[in-house]
Tab-separated table of C-alpha atoms and ligand atoms in Angstrom:
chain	number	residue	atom	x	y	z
A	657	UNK	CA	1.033	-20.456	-8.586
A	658	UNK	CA	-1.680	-19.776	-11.471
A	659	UNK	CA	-1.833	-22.792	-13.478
A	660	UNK	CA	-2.400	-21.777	-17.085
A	661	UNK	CA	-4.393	-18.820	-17.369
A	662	UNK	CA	-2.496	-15.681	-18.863
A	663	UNK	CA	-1.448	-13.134	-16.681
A	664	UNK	CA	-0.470	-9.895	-18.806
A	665	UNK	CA	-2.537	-8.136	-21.130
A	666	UNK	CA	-0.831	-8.999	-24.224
A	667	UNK	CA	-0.141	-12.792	-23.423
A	668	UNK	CA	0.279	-14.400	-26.861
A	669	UNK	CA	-1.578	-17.602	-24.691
A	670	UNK	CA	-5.512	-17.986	-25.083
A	671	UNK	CA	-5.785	-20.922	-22.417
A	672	UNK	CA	-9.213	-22.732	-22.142
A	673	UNK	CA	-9.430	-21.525	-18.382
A	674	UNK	CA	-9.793	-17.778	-19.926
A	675	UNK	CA	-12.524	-18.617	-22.317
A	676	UNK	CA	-14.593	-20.505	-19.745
A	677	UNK	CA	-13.681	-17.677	-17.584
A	678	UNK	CA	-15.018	-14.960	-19.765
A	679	UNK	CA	-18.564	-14.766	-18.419
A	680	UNK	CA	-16.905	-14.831	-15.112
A	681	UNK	CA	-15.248	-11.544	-16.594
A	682	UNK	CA	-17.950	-9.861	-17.706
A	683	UNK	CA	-19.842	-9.676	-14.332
A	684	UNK	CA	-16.346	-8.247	-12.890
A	685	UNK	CA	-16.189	-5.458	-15.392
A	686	UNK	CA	-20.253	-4.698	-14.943
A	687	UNK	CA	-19.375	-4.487	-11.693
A	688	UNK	CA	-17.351	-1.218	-12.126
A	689	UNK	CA	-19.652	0.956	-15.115
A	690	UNK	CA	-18.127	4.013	-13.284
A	691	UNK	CA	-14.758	3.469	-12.489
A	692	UNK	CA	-13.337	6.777	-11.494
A	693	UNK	CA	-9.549	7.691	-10.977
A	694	UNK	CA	-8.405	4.573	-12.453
A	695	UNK	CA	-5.145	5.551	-14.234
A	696	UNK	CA	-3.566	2.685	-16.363
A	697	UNK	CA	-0.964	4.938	-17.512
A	698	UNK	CA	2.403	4.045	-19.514
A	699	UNK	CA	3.327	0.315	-18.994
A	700	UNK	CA	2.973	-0.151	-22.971
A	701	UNK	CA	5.250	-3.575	-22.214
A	702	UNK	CA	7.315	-1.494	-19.655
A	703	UNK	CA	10.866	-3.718	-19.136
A	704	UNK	CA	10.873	-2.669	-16.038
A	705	UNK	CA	9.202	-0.061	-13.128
A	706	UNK	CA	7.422	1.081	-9.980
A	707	UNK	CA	4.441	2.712	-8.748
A	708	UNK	CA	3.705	4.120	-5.316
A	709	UNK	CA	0.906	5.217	-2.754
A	710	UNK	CA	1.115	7.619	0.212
A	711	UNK	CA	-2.469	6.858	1.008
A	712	UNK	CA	-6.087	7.647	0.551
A	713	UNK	CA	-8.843	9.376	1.894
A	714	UNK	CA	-10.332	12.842	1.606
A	715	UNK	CA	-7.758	14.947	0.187
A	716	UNK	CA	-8.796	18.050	-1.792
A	717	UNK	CA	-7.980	21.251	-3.145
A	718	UNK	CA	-9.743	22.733	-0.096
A	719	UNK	CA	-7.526	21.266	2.192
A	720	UNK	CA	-4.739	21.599	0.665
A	721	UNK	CA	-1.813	24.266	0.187
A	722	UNK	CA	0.143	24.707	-2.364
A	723	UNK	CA	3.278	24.533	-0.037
A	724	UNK	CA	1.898	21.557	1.043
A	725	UNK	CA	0.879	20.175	-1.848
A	726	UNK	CA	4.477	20.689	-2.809
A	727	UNK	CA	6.370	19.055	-0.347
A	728	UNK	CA	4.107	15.854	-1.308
A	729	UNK	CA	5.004	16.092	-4.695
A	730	UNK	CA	8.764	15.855	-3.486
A	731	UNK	CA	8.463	13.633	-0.987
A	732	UNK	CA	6.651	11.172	-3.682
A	733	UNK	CA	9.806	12.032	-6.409
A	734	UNK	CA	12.135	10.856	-3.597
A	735	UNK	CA	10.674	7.893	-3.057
A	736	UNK	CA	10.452	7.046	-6.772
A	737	UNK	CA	13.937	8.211	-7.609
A	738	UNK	CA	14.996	5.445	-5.047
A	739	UNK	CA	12.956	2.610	-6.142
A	740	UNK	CA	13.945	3.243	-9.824
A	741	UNK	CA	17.304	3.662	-9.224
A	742	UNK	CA	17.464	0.318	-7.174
A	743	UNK	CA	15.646	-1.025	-10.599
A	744	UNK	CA	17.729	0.774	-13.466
A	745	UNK	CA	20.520	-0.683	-11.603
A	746	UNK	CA	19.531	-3.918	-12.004
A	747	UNK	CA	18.623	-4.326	-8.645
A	748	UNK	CA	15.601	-6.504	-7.535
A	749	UNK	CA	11.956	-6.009	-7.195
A	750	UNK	CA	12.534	-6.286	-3.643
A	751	UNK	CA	14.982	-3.988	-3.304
A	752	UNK	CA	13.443	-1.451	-4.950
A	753	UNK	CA	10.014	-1.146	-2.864
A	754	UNK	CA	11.754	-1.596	0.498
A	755	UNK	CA	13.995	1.563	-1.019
A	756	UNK	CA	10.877	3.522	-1.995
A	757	UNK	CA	8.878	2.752	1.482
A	758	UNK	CA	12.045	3.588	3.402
A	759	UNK	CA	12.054	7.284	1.763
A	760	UNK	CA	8.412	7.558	2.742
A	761	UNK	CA	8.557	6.023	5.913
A	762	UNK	CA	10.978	8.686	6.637
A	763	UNK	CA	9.254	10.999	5.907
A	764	UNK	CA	7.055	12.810	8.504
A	765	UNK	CA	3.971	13.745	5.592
A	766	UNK	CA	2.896	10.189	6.128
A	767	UNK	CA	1.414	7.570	7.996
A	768	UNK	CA	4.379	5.416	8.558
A	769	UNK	CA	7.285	5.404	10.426
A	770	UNK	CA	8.312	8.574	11.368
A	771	UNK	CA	5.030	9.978	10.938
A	772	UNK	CA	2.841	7.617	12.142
A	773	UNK	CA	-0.464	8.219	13.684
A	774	UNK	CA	-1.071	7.498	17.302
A	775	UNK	CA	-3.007	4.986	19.335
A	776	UNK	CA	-5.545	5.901	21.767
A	777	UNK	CA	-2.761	5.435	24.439
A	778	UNK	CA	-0.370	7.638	22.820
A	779	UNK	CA	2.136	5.229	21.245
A	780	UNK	CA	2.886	4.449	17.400
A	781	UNK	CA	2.196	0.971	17.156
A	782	UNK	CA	3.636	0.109	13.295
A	783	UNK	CA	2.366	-2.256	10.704
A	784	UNK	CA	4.279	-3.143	7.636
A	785	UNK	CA	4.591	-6.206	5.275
A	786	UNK	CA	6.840	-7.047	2.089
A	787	UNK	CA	5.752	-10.187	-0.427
A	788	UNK	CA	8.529	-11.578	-3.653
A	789	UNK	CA	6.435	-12.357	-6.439
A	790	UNK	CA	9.137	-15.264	-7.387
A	791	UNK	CA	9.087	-17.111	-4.459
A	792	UNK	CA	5.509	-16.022	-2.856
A	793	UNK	CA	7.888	-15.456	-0.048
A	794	UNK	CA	6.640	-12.941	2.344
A	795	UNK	CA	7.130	-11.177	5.691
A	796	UNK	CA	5.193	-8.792	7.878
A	797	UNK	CA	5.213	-7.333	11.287
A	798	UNK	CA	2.414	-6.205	13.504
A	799	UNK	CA	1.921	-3.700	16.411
A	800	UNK	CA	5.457	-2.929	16.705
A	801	UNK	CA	7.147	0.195	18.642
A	802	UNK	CA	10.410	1.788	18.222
A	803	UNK	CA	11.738	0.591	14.566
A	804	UNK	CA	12.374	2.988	12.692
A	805	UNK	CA	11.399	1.350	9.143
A	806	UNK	CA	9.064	-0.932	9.974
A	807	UNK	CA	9.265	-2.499	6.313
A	808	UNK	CA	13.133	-3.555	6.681
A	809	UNK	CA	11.897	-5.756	10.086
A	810	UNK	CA	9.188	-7.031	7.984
A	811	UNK	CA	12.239	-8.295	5.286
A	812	UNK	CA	14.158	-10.127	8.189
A	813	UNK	CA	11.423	-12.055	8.787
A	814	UNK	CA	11.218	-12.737	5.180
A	815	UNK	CA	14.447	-13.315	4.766
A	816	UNK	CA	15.809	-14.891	8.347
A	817	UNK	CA	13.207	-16.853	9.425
A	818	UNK	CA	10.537	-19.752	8.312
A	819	UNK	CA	7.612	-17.274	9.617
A	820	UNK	CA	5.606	-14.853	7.314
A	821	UNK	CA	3.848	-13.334	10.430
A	822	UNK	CA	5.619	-11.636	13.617
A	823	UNK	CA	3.961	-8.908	16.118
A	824	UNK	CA	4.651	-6.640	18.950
A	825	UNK	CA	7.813	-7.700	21.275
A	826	UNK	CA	8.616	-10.874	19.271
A	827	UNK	CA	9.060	-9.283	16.248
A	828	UNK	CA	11.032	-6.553	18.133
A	829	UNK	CA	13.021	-9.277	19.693
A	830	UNK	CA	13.967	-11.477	16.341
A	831	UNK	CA	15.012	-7.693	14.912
A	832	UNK	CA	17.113	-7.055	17.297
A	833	UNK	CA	19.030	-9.761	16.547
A	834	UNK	CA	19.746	-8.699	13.168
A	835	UNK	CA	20.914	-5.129	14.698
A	836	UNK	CA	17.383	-3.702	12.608
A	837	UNK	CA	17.722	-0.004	13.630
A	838	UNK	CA	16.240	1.153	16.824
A	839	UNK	CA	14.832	4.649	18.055
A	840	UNK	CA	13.220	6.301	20.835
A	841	UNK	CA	9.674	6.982	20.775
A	842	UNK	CA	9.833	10.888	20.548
A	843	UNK	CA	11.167	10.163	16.814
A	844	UNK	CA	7.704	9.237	15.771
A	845	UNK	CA	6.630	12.701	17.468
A	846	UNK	CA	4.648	15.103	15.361
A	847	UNK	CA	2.251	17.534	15.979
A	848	UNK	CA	-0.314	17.111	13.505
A	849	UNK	CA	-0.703	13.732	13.988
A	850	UNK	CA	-0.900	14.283	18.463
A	851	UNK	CA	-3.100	16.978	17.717
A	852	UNK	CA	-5.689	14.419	15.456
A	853	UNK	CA	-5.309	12.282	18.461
A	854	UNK	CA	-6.652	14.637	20.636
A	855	UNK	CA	-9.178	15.585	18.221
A	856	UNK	CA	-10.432	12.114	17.710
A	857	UNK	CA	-10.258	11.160	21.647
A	858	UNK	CA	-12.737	14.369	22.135
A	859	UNK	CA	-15.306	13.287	19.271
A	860	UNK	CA	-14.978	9.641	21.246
A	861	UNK	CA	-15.678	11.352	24.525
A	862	UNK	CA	-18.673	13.323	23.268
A	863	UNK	CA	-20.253	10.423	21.678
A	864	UNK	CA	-19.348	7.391	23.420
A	865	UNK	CA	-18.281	5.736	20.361
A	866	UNK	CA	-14.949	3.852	19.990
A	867	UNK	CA	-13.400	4.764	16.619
A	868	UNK	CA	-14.251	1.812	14.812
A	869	UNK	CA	-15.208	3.696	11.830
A	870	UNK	CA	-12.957	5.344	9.092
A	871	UNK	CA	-13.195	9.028	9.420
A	872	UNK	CA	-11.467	11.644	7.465
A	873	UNK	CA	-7.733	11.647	8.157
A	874	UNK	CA	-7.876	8.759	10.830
A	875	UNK	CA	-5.527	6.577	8.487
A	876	UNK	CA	-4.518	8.708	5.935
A	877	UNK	CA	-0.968	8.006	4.680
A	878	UNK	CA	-0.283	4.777	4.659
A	879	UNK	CA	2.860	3.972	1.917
A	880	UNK	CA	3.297	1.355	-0.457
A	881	UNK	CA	5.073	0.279	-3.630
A	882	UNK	CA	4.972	-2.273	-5.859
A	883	UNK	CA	7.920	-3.000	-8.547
A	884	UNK	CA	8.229	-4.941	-11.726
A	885	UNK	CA	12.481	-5.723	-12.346
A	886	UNK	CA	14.051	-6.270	-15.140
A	887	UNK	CA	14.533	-9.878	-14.323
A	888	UNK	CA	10.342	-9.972	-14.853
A	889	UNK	CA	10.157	-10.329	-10.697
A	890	UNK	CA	7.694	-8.720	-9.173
A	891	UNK	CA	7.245	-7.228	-5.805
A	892	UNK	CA	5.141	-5.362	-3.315
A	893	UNK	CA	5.793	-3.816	0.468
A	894	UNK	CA	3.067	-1.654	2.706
A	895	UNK	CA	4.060	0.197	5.519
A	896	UNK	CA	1.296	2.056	8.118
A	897	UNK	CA	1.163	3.544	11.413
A	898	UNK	CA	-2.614	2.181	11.252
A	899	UNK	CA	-5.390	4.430	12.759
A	900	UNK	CA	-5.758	7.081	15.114
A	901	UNK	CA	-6.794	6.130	18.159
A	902	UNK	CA	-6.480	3.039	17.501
A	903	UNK	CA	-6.692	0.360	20.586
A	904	UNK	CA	-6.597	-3.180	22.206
A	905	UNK	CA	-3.984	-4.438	19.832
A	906	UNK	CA	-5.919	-3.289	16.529
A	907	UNK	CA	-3.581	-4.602	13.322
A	908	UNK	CA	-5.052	-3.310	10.062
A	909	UNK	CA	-4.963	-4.743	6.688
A	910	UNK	CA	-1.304	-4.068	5.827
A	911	UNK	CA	0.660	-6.717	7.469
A	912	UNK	CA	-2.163	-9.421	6.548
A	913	UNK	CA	-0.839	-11.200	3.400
A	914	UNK	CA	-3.393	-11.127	0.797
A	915	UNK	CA	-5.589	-7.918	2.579
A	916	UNK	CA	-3.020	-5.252	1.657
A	917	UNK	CA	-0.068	-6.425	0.576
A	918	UNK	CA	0.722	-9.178	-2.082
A	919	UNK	CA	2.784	-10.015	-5.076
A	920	UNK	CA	2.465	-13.205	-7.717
A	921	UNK	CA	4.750	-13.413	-10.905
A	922	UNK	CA	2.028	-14.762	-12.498
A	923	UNK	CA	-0.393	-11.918	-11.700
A	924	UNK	CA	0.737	-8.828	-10.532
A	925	UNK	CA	2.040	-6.914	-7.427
A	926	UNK	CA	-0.009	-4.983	-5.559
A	927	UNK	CA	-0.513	-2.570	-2.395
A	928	UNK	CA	-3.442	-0.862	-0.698
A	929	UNK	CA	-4.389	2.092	1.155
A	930	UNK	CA	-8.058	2.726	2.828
A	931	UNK	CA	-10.039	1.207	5.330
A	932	UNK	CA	-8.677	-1.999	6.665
A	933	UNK	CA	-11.213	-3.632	7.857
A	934	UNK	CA	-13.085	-3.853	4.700
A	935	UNK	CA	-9.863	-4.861	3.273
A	936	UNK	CA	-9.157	-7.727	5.107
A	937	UNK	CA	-12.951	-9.189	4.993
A	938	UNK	CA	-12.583	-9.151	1.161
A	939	UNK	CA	-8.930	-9.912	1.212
A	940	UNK	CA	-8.471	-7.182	-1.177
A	941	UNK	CA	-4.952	-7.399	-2.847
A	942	UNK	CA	-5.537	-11.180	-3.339
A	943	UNK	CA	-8.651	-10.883	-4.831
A	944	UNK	CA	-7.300	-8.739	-7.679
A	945	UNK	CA	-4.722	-10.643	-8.455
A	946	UNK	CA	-6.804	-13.794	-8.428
A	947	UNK	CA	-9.389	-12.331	-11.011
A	948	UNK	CA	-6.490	-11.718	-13.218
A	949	UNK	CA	-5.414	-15.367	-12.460
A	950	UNK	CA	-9.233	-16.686	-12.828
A	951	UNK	CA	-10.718	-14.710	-15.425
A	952	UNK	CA	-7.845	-13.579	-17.539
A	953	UNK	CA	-9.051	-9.988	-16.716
A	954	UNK	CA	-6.092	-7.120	-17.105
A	955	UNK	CA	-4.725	-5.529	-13.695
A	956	UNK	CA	-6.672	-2.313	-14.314
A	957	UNK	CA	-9.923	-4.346	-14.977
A	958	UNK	CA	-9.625	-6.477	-11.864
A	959	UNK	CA	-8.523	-3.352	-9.729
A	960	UNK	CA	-11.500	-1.321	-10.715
A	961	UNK	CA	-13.911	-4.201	-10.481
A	962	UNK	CA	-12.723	-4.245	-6.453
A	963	UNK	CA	-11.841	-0.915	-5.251
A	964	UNK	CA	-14.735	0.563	-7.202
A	965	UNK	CA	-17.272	-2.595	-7.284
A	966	UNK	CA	-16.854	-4.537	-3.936
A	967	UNK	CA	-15.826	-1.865	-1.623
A	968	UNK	CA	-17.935	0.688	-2.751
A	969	UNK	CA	-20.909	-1.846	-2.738
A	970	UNK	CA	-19.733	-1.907	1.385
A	971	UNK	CA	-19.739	1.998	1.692
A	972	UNK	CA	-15.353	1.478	2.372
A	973	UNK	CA	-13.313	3.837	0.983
A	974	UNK	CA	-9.844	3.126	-0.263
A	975	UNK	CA	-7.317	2.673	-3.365
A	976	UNK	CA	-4.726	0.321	-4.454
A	977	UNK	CA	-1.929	0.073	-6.766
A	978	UNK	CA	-0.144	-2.340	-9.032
A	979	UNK	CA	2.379	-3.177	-11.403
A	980	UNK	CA	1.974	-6.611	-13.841
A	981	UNK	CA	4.557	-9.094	-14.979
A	982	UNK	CA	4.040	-6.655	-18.208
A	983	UNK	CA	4.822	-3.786	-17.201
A	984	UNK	CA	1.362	-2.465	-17.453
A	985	UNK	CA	-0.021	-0.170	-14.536
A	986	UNK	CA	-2.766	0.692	-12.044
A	987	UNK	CA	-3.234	3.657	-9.935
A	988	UNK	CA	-6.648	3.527	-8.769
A	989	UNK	CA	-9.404	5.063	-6.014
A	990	UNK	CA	-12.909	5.504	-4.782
A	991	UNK	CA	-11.924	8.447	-2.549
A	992	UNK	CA	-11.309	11.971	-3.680
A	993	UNK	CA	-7.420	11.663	-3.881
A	994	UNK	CA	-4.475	9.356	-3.292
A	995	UNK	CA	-0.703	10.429	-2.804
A	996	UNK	CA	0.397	8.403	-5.642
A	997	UNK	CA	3.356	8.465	-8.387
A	998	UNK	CA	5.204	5.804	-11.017
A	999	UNK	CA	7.843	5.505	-13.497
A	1000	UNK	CA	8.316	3.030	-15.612
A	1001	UNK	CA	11.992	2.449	-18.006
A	1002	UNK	CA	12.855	5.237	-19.914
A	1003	UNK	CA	10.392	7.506	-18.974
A	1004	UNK	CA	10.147	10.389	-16.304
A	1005	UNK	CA	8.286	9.880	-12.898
A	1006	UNK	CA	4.985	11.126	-12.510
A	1007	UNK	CA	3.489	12.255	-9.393
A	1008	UNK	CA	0.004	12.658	-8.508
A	1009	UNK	CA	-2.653	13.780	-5.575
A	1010	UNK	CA	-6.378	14.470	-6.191
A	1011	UNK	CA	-8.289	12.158	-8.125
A	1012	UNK	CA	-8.716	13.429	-11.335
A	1013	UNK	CA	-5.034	14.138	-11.735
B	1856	LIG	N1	-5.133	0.389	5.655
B	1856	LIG	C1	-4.572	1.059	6.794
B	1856	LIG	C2	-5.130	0.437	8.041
B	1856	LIG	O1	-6.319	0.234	8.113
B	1856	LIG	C3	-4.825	2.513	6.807
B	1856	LIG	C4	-4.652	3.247	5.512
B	1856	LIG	O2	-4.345	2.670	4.510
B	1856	LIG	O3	-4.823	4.484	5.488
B	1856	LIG	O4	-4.383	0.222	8.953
């Protein structure tokens, strides 16, 4: 837990931490003189809300239809009408992002259960994690096969056992035991993603080079959600089928607490999309909370001052979003779109794509 520093833009509290902190500030917002597609929109003291990512990468006009554009845009609405629902109800944080990742990981448009990408050997190998802001309470699961939301296995081993971390057949194992659901692999079938596969296994054959590096469409969308409740919890859960082509047991940044996922009452709650590598060497969705906890910097400040400061500094492309004890909102990236949407109490969801949206 933060100590003393305040943790929501319009904290009333002016603790000494934050004014020793303010150089410390400073240097994170010169850090980002260019922020682009940083959207702190609504959350004027929100009571309560969600936001949501469908990943990040190169997605433009140009590749785009508008049929397909479309179907994002409802696919998105779905998975917002769940989450807020869950929340208007009175339901919790928790609730409410595994709702919204469920709709998306059902969903064949993205990277994540149903249409996850495949490894090199032609499998779906699933990532997914789910953090309480309350409790710090979290759970994730790594390399697993065959479950069809990856994010509700993550939540038994939040909720049914003294671990934060499970992978492959163990996690599949403890599941099981709590009858998680179960399908064959031709579920996570899809054509688009097989035929990336292919395409990425030929451009590793013709130059000898493993796919270590992030190219376009390799990981793109990867879901998340992070929720603010009206009890003033917050929460945040990231689901991913990883890359393409992935191989030898590769777990991204999404199941690692603190690299993609993570959620602090004190701070915010927060999940990311992009190359996960990069963010687990800079333990990305901690380190924005933790400049909000440090500095006293607002969740748009200490988002921009990471996605657009330290990972663009490393050449790694990515986005994040999150929700503060406040109610106030980020949806940001340094790639030219994100599958994105919120909606916040009282006021209609909002979808988004490219990055000037
Ligand atoms: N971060 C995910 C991973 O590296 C991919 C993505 O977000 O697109 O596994």
């Amino acid at each position: 837990m933060w100590p003393t520093v305040p943790c929501v833009r319009r904290s009333p509290f002016v603790s000494v931490a934050s004014v020793l902190a303010v150089p410390f500030l400073l240097v994170a917002c010169q850090e980002d003189p260019e922020a682009q597609g940083a959207v702190p929109e609504g959350g004027d003291g929100a009571e309560y809300g969600l936001v949501i990512h469908g990943g990040a990468g190169t997605i433009t006009p140009e590749n785009m239809t508008p049929e397909r554009e479309a179907e994002y845009h409802e696919a998105l609405e779905e998975a917002l009408a769940e989450g807020y629902r869950t929340l208007e109800e009175g339901g919790s944080a928790l609730d409410a992002v595994s709702a919204a990742v469920v709709v998306m990981e059902d969903s064949p448009l993205f990277n994540a259960g149903r249409g996850a990408v495949f490894t090199a050997e032609g499998t779906n190998e699933l990532d997914a994690a789910i953090m309480d802001g309350e409790s710090l309470n979290a759970g994730a699961v790594g390399g697993v096969t065959g479950i069809r939301n990856p994010v509700e296995l993550a939540r038994i081993v939040m909720d049914e056992s003294p671990h934060v971390f499970m992978v492959g057949e163990g996690a599949e194992t403890f599941g099981r035991q709590y009858a998680v659901e179960e399908v064959d692999e031709e579920y996570f079938f899809t054509e688009e993603r097989w035929e990336a596969l292919q395409r990425a296994l030929e451009a590793e054959e013709e130059t000898s080079v493993a796919p270590t590096v992030l190219e376009d469409g390799k990981t793109l969308g990867t879901v998340g959600a992070a929720a603010l409740d009206r009890n003033g919890n917050l929460a945040a859960a990231t689901s991913t089928g990883g890359m393409t082509a992935k191989r030898f047991g590769r777990i991204g940044d999404v199941p690692v607490i603190g690299a993609g996922t993570y959620a602090n009452n004190e701070t915010c709650a927060i999940s990311t999309t992009g190359h996960g590598e990069f963010f687990i060497r800079n333990v990305v969705a901690y380190d924005i909370c933790a400049r909000m906890g440090y500095t006293g910097a607002d969740v748009e400040e200490a988002a921009d001052a990471v996605i657009h400061g330290v990972l663009v500094d490393q050449d790694a492309s990515g986005g994040a979003i999150a929700i503060d004890g406040g109610g106030n909102i980020v949806l940001t990236m340094n790639t030219p779109g994100m599958y994105r949407g919120h909606r916040l109490a009282g006021e209609d969801p909002v979808t988004a794509i490219y990055q000037d949206d």
